[in-house]
Tab-separated table of C-alpha atoms in Angstrom:
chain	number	residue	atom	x	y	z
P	1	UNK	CA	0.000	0.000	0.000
P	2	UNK	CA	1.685	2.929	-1.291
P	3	UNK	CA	1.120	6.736	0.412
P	4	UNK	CA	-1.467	7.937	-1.935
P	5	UNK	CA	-3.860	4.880	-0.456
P	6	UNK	CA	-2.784	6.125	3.086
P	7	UNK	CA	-4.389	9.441	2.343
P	8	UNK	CA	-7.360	8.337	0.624
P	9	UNK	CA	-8.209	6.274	3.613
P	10	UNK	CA	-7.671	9.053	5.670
P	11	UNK	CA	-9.948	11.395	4.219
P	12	UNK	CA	-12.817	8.533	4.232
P	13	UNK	CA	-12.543	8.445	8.114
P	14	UNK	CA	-12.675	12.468	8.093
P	15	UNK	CA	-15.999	12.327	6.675
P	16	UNK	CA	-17.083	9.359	8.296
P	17	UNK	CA	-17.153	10.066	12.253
P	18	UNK	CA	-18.983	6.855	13.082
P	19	UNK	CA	-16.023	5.137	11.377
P	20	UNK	CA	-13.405	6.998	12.609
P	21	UNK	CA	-12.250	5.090	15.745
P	22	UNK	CA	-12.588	1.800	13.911
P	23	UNK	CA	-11.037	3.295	10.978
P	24	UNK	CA	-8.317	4.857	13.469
P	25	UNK	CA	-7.004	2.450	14.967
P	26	UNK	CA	-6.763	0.325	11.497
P	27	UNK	CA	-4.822	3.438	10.131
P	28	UNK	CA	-2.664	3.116	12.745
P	29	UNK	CA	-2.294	-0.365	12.764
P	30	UNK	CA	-1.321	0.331	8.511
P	31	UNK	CA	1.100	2.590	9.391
P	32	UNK	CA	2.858	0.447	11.508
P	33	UNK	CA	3.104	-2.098	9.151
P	34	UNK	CA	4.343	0.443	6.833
P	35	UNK	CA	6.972	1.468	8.733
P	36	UNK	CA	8.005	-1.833	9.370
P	37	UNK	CA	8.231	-2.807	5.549
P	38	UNK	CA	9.991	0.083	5.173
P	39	UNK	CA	12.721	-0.488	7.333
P	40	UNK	CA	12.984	-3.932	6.225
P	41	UNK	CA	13.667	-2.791	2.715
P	42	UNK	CA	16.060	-0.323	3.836
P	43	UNK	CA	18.195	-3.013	5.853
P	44	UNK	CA	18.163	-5.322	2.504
P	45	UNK	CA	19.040	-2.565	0.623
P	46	UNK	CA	21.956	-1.985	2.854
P	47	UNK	CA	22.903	-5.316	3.128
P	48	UNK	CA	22.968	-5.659	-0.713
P	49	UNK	CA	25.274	-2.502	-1.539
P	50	UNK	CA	27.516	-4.163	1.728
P	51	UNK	CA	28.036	-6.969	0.187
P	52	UNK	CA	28.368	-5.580	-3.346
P	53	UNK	CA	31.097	-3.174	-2.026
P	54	UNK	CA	32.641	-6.514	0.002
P	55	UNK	CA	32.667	-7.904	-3.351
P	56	UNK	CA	34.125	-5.566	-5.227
P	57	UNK	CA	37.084	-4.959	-2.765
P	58	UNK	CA	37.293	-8.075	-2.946
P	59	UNK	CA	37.930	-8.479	-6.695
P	60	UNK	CA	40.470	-5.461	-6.307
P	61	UNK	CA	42.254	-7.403	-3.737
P	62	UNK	CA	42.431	-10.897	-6.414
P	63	UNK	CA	43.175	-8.479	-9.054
P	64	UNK	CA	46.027	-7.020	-6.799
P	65	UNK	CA	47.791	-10.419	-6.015
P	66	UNK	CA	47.650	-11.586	-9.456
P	67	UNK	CA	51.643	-11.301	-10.545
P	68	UNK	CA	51.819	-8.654	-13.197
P	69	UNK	CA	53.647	-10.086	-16.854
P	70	UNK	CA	57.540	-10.383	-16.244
P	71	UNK	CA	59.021	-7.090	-16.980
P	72	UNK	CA	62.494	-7.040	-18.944
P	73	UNK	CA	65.194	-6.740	-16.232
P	74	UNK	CA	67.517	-3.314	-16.271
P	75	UNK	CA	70.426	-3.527	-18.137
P	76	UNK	CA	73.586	-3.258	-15.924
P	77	UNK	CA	75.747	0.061	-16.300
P	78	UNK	CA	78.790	-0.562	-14.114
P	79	UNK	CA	81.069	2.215	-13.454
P	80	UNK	CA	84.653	0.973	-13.610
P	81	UNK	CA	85.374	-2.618	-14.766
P	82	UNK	CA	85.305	-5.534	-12.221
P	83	UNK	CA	88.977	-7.061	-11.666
P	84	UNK	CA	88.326	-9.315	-9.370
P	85	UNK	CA	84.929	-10.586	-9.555
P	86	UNK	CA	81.687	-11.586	-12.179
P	87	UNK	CA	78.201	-10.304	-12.979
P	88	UNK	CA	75.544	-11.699	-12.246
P	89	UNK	CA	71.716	-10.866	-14.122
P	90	UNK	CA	73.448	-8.793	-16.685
P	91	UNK	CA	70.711	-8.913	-19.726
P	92	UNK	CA	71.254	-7.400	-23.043
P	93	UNK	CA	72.165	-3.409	-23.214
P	94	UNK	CA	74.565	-4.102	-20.668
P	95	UNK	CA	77.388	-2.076	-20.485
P	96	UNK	CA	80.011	-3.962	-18.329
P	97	UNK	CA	83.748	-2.401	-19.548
P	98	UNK	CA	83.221	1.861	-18.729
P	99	UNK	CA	87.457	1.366	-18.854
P	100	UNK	CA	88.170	0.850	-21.841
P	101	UNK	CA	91.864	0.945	-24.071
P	102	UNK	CA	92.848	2.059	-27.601
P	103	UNK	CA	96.101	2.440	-28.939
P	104	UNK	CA	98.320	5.421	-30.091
P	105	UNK	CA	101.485	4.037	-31.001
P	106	UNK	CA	101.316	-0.135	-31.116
P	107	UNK	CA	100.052	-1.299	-34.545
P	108	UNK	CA	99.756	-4.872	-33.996
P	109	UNK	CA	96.919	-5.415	-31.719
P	110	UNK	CA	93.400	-3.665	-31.533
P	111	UNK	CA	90.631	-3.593	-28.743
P	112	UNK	CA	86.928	-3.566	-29.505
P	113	UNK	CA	83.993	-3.635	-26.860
P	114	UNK	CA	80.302	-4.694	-27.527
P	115	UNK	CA	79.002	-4.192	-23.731
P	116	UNK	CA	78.975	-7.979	-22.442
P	117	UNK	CA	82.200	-8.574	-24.171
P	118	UNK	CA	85.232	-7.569	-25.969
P	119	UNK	CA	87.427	-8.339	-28.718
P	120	UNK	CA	91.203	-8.457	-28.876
P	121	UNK	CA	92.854	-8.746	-32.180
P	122	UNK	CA	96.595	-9.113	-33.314
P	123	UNK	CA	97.501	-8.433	-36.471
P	124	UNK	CA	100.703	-10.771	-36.924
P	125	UNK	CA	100.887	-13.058	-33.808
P	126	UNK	CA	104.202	-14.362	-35.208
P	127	UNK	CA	106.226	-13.536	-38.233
P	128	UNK	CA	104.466	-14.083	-40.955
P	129	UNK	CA	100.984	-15.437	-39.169
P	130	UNK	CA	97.440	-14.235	-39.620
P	131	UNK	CA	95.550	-12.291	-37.866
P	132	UNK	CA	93.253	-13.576	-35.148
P	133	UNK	CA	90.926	-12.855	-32.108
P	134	UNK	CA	89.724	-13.726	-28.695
P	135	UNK	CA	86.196	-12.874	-27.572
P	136	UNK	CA	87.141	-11.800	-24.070
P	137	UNK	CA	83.107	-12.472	-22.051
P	138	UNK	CA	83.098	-10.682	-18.664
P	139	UNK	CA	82.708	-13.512	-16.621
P	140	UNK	CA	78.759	-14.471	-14.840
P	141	UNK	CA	77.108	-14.023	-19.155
P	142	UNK	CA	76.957	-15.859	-21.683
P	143	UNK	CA	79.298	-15.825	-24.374
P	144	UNK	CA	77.490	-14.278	-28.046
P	145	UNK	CA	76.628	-16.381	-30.862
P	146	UNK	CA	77.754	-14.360	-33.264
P	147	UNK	CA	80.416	-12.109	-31.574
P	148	UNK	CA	81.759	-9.248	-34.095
P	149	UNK	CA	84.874	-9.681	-34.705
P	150	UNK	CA	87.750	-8.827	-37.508
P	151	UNK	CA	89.449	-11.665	-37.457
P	152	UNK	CA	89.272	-15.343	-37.225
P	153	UNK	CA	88.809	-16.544	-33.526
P	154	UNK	CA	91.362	-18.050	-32.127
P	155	UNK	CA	89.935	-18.284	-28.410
P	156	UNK	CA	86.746	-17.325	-26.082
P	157	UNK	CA	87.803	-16.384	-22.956
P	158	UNK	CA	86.251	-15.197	-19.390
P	159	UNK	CA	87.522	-12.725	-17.779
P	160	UNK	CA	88.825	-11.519	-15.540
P	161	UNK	CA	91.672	-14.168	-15.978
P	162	UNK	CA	92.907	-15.486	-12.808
P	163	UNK	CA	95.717	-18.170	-14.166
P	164	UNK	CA	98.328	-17.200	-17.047
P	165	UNK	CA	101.316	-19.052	-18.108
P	166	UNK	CA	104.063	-16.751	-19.872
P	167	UNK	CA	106.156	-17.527	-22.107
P	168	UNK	CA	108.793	-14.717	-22.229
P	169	UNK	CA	110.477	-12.706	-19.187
P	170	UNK	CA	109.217	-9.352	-21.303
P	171	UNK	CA	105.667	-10.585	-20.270
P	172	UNK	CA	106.691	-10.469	-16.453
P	173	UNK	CA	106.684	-6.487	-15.669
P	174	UNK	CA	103.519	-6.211	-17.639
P	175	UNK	CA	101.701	-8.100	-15.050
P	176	UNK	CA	103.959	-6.663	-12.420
P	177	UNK	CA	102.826	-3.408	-13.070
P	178	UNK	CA	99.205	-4.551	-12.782
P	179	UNK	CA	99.729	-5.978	-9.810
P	180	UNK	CA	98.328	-9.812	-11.097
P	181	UNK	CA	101.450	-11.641	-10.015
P	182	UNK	CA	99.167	-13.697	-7.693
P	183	UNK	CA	97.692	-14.808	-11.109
P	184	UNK	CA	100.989	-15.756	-12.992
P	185	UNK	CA	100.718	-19.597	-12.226
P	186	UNK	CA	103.820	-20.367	-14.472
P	187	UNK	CA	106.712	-19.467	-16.243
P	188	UNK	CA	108.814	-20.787	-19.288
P	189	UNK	CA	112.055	-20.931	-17.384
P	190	UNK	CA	112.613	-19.227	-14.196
P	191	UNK	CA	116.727	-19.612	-14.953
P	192	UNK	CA	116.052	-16.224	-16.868
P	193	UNK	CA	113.757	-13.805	-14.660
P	194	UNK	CA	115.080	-11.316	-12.787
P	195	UNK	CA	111.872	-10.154	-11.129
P	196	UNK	CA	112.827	-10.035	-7.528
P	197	UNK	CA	108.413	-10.169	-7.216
P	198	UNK	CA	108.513	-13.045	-9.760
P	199	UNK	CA	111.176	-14.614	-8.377
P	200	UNK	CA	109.711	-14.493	-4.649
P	201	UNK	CA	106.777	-16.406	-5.982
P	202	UNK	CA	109.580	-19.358	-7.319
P	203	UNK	CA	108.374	-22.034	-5.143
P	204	UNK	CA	104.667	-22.299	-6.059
P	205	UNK	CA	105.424	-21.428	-9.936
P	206	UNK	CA	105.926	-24.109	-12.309
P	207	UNK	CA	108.113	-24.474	-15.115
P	208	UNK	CA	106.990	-25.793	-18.302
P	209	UNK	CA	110.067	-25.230	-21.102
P	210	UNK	CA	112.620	-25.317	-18.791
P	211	UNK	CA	115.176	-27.456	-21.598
P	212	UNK	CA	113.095	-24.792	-24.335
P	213	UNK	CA	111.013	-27.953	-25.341
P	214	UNK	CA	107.199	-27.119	-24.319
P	215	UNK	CA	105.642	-29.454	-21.928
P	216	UNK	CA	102.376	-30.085	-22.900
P	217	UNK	CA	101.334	-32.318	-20.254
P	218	UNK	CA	102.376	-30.026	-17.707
P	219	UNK	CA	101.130	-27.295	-19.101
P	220	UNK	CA	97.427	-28.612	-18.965
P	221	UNK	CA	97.730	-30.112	-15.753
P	222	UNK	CA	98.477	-26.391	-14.213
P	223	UNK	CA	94.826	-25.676	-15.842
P	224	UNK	CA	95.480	-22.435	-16.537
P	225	UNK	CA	93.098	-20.000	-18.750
P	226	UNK	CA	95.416	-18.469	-21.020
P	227	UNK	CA	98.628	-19.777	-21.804
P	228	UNK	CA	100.505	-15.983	-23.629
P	229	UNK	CA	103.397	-16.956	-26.223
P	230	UNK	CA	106.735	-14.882	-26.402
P	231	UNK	CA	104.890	-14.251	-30.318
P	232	UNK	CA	106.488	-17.450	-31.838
P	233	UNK	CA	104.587	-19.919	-32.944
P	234	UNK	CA	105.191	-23.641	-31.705
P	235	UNK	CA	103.865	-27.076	-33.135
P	236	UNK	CA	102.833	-27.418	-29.182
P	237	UNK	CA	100.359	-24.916	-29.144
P	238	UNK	CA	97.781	-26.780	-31.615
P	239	UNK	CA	98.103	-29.533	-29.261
P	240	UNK	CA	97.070	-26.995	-26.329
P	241	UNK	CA	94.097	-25.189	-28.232
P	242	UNK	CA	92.922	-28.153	-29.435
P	243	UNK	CA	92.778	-29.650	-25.649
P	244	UNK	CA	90.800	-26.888	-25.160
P	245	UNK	CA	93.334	-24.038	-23.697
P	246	UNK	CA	92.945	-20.490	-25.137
P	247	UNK	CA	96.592	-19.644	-26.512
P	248	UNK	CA	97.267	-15.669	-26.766
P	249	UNK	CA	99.731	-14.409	-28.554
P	250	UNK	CA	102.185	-11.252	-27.037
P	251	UNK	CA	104.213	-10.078	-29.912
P	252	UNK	CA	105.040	-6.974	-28.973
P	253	UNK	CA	108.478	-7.385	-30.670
P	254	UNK	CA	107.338	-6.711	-33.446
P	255	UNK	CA	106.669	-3.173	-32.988
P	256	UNK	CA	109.059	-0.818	-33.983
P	257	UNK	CA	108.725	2.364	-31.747
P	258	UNK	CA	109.848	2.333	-28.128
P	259	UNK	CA	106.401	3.382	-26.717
P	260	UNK	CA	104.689	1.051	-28.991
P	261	UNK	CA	105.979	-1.769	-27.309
P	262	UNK	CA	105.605	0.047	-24.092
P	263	UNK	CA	101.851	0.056	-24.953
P	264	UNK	CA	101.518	-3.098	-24.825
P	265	UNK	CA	100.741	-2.854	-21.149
P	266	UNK	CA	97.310	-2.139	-22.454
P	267	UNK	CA	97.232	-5.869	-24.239
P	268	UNK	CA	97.514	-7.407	-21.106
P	269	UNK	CA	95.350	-5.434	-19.157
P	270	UNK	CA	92.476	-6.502	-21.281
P	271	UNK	CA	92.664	-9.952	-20.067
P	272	UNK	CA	92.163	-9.080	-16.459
P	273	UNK	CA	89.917	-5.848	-16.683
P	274	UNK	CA	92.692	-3.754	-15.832
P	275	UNK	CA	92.408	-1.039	-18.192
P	276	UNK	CA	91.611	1.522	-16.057
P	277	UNK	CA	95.476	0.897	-14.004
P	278	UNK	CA	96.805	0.095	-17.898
P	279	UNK	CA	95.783	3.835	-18.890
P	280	UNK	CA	97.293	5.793	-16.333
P	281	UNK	CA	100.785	3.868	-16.131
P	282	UNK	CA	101.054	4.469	-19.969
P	283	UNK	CA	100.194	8.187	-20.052
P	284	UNK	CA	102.703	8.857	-17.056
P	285	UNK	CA	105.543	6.564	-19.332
P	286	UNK	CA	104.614	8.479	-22.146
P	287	UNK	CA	104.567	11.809	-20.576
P	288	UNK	CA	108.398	11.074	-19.129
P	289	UNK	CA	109.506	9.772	-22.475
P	290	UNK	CA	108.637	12.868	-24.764
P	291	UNK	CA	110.220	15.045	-22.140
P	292	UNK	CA	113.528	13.423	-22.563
P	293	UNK	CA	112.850	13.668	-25.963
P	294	UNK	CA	112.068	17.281	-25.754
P	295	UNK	CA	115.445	17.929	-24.017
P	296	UNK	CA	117.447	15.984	-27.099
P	297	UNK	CA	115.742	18.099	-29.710
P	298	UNK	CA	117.400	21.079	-29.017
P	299	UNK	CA	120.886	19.302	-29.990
P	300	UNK	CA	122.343	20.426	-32.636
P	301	UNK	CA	123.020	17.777	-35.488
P	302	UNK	CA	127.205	18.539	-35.505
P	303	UNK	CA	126.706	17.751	-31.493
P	304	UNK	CA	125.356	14.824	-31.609
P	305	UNK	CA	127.535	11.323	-31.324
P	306	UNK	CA	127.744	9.280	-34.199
P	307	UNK	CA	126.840	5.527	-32.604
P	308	UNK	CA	126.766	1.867	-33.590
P	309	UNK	CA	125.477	-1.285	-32.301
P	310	UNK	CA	125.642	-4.603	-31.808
P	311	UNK	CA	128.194	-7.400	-31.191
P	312	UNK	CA	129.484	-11.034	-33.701
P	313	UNK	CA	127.937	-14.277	-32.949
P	314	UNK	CA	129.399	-17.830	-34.958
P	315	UNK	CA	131.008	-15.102	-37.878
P	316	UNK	CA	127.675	-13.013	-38.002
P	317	UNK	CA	127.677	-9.610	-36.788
P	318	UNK	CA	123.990	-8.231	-35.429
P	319	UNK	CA	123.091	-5.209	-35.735
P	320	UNK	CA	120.237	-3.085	-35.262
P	321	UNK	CA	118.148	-2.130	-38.168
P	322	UNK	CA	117.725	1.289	-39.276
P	323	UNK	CA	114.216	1.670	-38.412
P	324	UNK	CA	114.305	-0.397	-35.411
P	325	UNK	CA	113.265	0.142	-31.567
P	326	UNK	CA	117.010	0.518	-30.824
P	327	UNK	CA	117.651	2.876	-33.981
P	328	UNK	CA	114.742	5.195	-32.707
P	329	UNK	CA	115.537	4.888	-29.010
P	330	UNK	CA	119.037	6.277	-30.667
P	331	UNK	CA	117.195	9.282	-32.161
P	332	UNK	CA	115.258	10.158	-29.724
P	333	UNK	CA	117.798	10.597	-27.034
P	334	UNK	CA	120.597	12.729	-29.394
P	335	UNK	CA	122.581	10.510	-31.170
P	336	UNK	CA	123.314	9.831	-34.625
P	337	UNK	CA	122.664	6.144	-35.548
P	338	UNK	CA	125.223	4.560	-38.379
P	339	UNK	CA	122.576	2.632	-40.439
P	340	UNK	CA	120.329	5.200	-40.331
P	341	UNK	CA	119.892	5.073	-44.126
P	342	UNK	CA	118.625	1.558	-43.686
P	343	UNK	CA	114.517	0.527	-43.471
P	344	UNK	CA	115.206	-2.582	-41.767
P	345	UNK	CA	112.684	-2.914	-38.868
P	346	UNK	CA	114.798	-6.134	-37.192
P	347	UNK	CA	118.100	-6.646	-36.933
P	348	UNK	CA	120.778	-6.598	-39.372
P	349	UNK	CA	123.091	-9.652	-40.195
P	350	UNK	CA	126.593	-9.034	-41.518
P	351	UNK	CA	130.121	-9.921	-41.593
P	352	UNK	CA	132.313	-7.866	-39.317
P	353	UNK	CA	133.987	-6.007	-42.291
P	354	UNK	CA	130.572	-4.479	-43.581
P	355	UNK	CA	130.305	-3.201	-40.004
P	356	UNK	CA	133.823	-2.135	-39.986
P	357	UNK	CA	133.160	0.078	-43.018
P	358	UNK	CA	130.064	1.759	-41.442
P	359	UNK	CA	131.064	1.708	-38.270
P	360	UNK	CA	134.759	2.296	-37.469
P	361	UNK	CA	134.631	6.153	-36.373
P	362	UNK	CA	131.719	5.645	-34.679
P	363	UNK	CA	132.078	8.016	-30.626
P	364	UNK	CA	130.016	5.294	-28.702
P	365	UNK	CA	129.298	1.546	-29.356
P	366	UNK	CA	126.423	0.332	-27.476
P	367	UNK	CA	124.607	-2.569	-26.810
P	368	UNK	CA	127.633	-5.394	-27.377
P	369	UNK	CA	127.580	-8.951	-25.703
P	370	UNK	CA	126.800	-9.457	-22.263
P	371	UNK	CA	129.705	-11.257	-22.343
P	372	UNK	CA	131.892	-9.295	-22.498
P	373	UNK	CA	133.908	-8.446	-19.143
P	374	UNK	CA	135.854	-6.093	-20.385
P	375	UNK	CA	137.870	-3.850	-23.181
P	376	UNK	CA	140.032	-6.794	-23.115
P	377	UNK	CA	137.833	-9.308	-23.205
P	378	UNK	CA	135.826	-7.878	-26.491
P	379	UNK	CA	140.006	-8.589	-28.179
P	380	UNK	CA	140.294	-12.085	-27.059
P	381	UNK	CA	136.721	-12.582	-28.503
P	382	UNK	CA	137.712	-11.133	-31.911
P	383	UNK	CA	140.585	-8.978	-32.132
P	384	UNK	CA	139.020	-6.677	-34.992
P	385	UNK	CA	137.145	-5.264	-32.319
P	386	UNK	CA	140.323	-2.987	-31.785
P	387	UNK	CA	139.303	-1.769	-35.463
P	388	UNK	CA	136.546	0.235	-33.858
P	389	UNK	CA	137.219	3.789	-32.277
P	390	UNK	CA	134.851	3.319	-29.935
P	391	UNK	CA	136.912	0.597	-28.428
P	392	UNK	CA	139.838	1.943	-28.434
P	393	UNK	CA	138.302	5.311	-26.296
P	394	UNK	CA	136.468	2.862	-24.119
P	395	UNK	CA	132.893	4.489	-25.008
P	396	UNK	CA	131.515	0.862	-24.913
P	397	UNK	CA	127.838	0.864	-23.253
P	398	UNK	CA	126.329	-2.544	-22.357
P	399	UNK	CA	122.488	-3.044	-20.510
P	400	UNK	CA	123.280	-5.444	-18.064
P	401	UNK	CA	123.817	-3.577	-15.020
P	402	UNK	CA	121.164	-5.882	-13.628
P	403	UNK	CA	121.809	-9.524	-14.308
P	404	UNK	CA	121.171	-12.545	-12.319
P	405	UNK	CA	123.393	-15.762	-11.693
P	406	UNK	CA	122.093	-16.903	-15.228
P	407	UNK	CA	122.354	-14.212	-17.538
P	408	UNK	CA	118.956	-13.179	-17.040
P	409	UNK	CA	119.504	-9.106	-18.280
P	410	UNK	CA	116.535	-6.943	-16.331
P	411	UNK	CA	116.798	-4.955	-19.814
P	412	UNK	CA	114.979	-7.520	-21.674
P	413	UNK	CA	111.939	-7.499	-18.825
P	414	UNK	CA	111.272	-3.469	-17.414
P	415	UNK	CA	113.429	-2.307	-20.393
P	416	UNK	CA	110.047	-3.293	-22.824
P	417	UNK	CA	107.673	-1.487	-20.721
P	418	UNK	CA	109.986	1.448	-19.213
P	419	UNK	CA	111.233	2.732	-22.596
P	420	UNK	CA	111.286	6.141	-20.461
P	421	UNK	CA	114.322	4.319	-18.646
P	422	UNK	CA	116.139	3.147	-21.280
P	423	UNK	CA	115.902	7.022	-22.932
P	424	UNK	CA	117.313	8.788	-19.889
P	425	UNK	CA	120.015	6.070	-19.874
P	426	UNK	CA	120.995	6.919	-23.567
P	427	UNK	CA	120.759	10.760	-23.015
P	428	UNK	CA	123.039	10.148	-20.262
P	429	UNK	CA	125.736	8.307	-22.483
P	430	UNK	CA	125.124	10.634	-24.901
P	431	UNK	CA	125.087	13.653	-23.687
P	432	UNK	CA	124.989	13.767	-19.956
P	433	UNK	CA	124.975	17.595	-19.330
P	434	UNK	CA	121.354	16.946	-20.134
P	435	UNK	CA	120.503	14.248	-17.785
P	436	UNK	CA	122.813	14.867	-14.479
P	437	UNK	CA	119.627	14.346	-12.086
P	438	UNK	CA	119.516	10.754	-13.476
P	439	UNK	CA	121.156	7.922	-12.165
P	440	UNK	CA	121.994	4.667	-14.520
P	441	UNK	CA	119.230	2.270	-14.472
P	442	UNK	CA	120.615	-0.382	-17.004
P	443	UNK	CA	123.576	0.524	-19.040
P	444	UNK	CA	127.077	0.479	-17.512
P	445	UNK	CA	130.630	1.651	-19.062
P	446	UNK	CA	132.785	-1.262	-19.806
P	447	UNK	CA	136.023	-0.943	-17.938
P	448	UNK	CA	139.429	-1.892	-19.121
C-alpha cells in the first residue's frame, strides 16, 4: 500500500465520524506495518550494496595479487670494470667495460667492446701469421653467438683471468705493473727472470720449457686459462688449443717504436679488466719519455755522437736495423745512428767487415755482448774489435747492469715497458749535461 492509499483512507474516516475510531485504529495499525516494511527494505538494501562493495574490494584485492607479466630486467651500467669478480643478471644493453683501451702508437693489436664482451685482435701473432681474435666475455654471461669480430677466432675467454702461463720474461713487468702476479701460475724458465716479485713467488710457480722444449702435459695439468706466447709460434700450441686451452699471442716485438711496445701494457690489461690501471701507467711513461725527448731536440746535429750497435755471434755480426726500436731509441735521445739510411725494422746480419766500413769512427758503441767483461775481453773474442774507435776510447755501453746468476739481463723485462728508462740512460751516455739528475738504471761503461 503505497502513500497515496494512506491518504485516501484518511480522508474517508474524516468524513465518516462513526467510522473513525474503527477506521483509526486500522490506520494506525497500517502505518505500523508500513513502517516496518519500510525499514525492512532499507536493511536489505543496505545489506545488498555491503556486500556488493565486500565484493568488489574483494575483486580489487584478487586483481592485486595476481603477478603482473615479467618485466624485462635493467640492463647493468657498471662504473669501472670488475677485476676481481663476475656479474651476475646482466641482460642485453649491458654495459660492463666503462674502462676501456685504444692504442696510439702499437700497430699490432686492436681492442673492440660490444658491452657484455670484448674483442682483442693481433695483427701478426708471429712472423708471418694471420691475424686472429679472442672474444674476451666478462665472466657471470653468456658468451654471443655471433660475436663481431675482424678476425678469425682463435679463443673465447672469461675474464677476468685469474691463471696465465708466460712464455717470455718481457711478459713479467707487464703483469707486475698490474699488480696480477698472484695470477701468474707459471713461467717458461725461471733460470732467466730477474723479477725479484717473480722470483719471490719461485716455489709455487711451475716451469713448463725449462730445456726450451714445451711441456704439454704439464702445461694442462696447471689448468690455466690463457697460456701468452713470447709471439712465436710452436707445433705445441695446436696440441694446447685443441685440448681446449685459449693460446694468446704477445708479440710486442714486433713493434718498432719504443712506446709502442711500451703500450703493450694495455694488451695485457684486457685480459684481467685492468684497463683503467693500464691507462694511467702508460700516459705517465709516455709523458716522461717525450720530455727526454724534448730535451734531445734542441741538440744540434754537428753535437750529436755518431753511434753503432751490436756485437758477432758464430762469424755473423747483429746489428740493429735502421728503423728499429734501438735505432729510434738512438734518435730520440741525441745521437746519430750509423745505419740510419737503412729501413730494416729487425736486426741486421753481416760480416764484421761491412760493419767495420760503417762503423769504425763511430764516438760510442752500445749494446755489445753481455759477455763481455771487459775492453780486453771484447780482443780475445775477436781482435778486430780494436778496429773500432769506440773501443779503443772505451765508449763501450752494455744493458746489463742488472743480471742474475744466469744471464737473465733486467733490460729484456722493465726495459720493454719502461722505454722512459732506457731514454734517460741513452741521453746520459750521450750527452749527460742533459741528464745529471739521473742515475743509470741499465747501461754500464765497460772498464778496461
Amino acid at each position: 500500500m503505497d502513500g497515496r492509499t494512506v491518504n485516501a483512507m484518511t480522508a474517508i474516516s474524516v468524513r465518516n465520524p462513526r467510522v473513525s475510531r474503527w477506521f483509526s485504529l486500522l490506520l494506525c495499525l497500517l502505518a505500523m506495518t508500513l513502517v516496518a516494511a519500510g525499514c525492512g527494505d532499507d536493511e536489505d538494501d543496505a545489506t545488498a550494496d555491503d556486500e556488493a562493495s565486500s565484493s568488489a574490494v574483494e575483486d580489487d584485492v584478487e586483481d592485486d595479487a595476481e603477478p603482473a607479466p615479467d618485466a624485462d630486467p635493467e640492463p647493468v651500467v657498471l662504473t669501472e670494470n670488475l677485476t676481481d669478480s663476475c656479474v651476475e643478471n646482466a641482460p642485453a644493453g649491458s654495459e660492463l667495460f666503462p674502462e676501456q683501451v685504444s692504442t696510439t702508437y702499437a700497430d699490432n693489436f686492436s681492442v673492440s667492446y660490444h658491452g657484455t664482451y670484448k674483442v682483442l685482435t693481433i695483427n701478426q701473432p708471429f712472423p708471418g701469421g694471420a691475424a686472429e681474435s679472442y672474444v674476451l666475455v666478462q665472466c657471470g654471461t653468456e658468451a654471443p653467438a655471433e660475436p663481431e669480430a675482424p678476425a678469425p677466432i682463435a679463443a673465447t675467454i672469461q675474464v677476468p683471468i685469474d691463471g696465465l702461463l708466460s712464455s717470455s720474461t718481457t711478459h713479467l713487468p707487464l703483469i707486475e705493473q698490474l699488480g696480477r702476479i698472484d695470477d701468474l701460475i707459471g713461467v717458461s724458465s725461471l733460470g732467466f727472470v730477474s723479477s725479484e716479485a717473480v722470483l719471490a713467488e719461485a716455489d709455487r710457480l711451475i716451469e713448463y720449457s725449462p730445456d726450451f722444449v714445451l711441456d704439454t702435459e704439464v702445461v694442462l695439468a696447471a689448468d690455466a686459462d690463457v697460456l701468452m706466447t713470447g709471439g712465436t709460434e710452436d707445433p705445441a700450441h695446436e696440441v694446447l688449443r685443441d685440448a681446449g686451452l685459449a693460446v694468446v699471442a704477445n708479440a710486442e716485438w714486433l713493434e718498432p717504436t719504443p712506446l709502442g711496445r711500451a703500450e703493450w701494457i694495455k694488451y695485457a690489461a684486457v685480459l684481467f679488466n685492468e684497463e683503467g690501471s693500464a691507462t694511467e701507467q702508460f700516459a705517465e711513461i709516455e709523458l716522461a719519455y717525450d720530455e727526454i725527448v724534448a730535451r734531445a731536440a734542441d741538440v744540434p746535429d754537428g753535437e750529436r755522437p755518431s753511434v753503432q750497435t751490436g756485437s758477432a755471434f758464430d762469424g755473423t755480426y747483429f746489428a740493429a736495423g735502421g728503423d728499429s726500436y734501438v735505432a729510434a731509441l738512438i734518435a730520440d735521445a741525441g745521437g746519430a745512428y750509423v745505419w740510419s739510411d737503412n729501413t730494416d725494422t729487425g736486426s741486421l746480419s753481416l760480416d764484421l767487415e761491412a760493419q767495420l766500413e760503417r762503423g769504425a769512427e763511430a764516438e760510442i758503441w752500445i749494446n755489445g755482448s753481455t759477455a763481455w767483461t771487459s775492453l780486453d775481453a771484447m780482443l780475445e773474442d775477436d781482435p778486430r774489435y780494436g778496429e773500432f774507435a769506440a773501443q779503443a776510447s772505451g765508449q763501450v755501453w752494455l744493458f746489463n747492469r742488472i743480471q742474475n746468476d744466469n744471464g737473465g739481463v733486467d733490460y729484456f723485462e722493465r726495459g720493454v715497458t719502461r722505454p722512459d728508462l732506457v731514454l734517460a740512460d741513452l741521453l746520459k751516455i750521450f750527452h749527460p749535461e742533459l741528464a745529471e739528475d739521473h742515475t743509470f738504471e741499465w747501461y754500464q761503461q765497460l772498464g778496461s
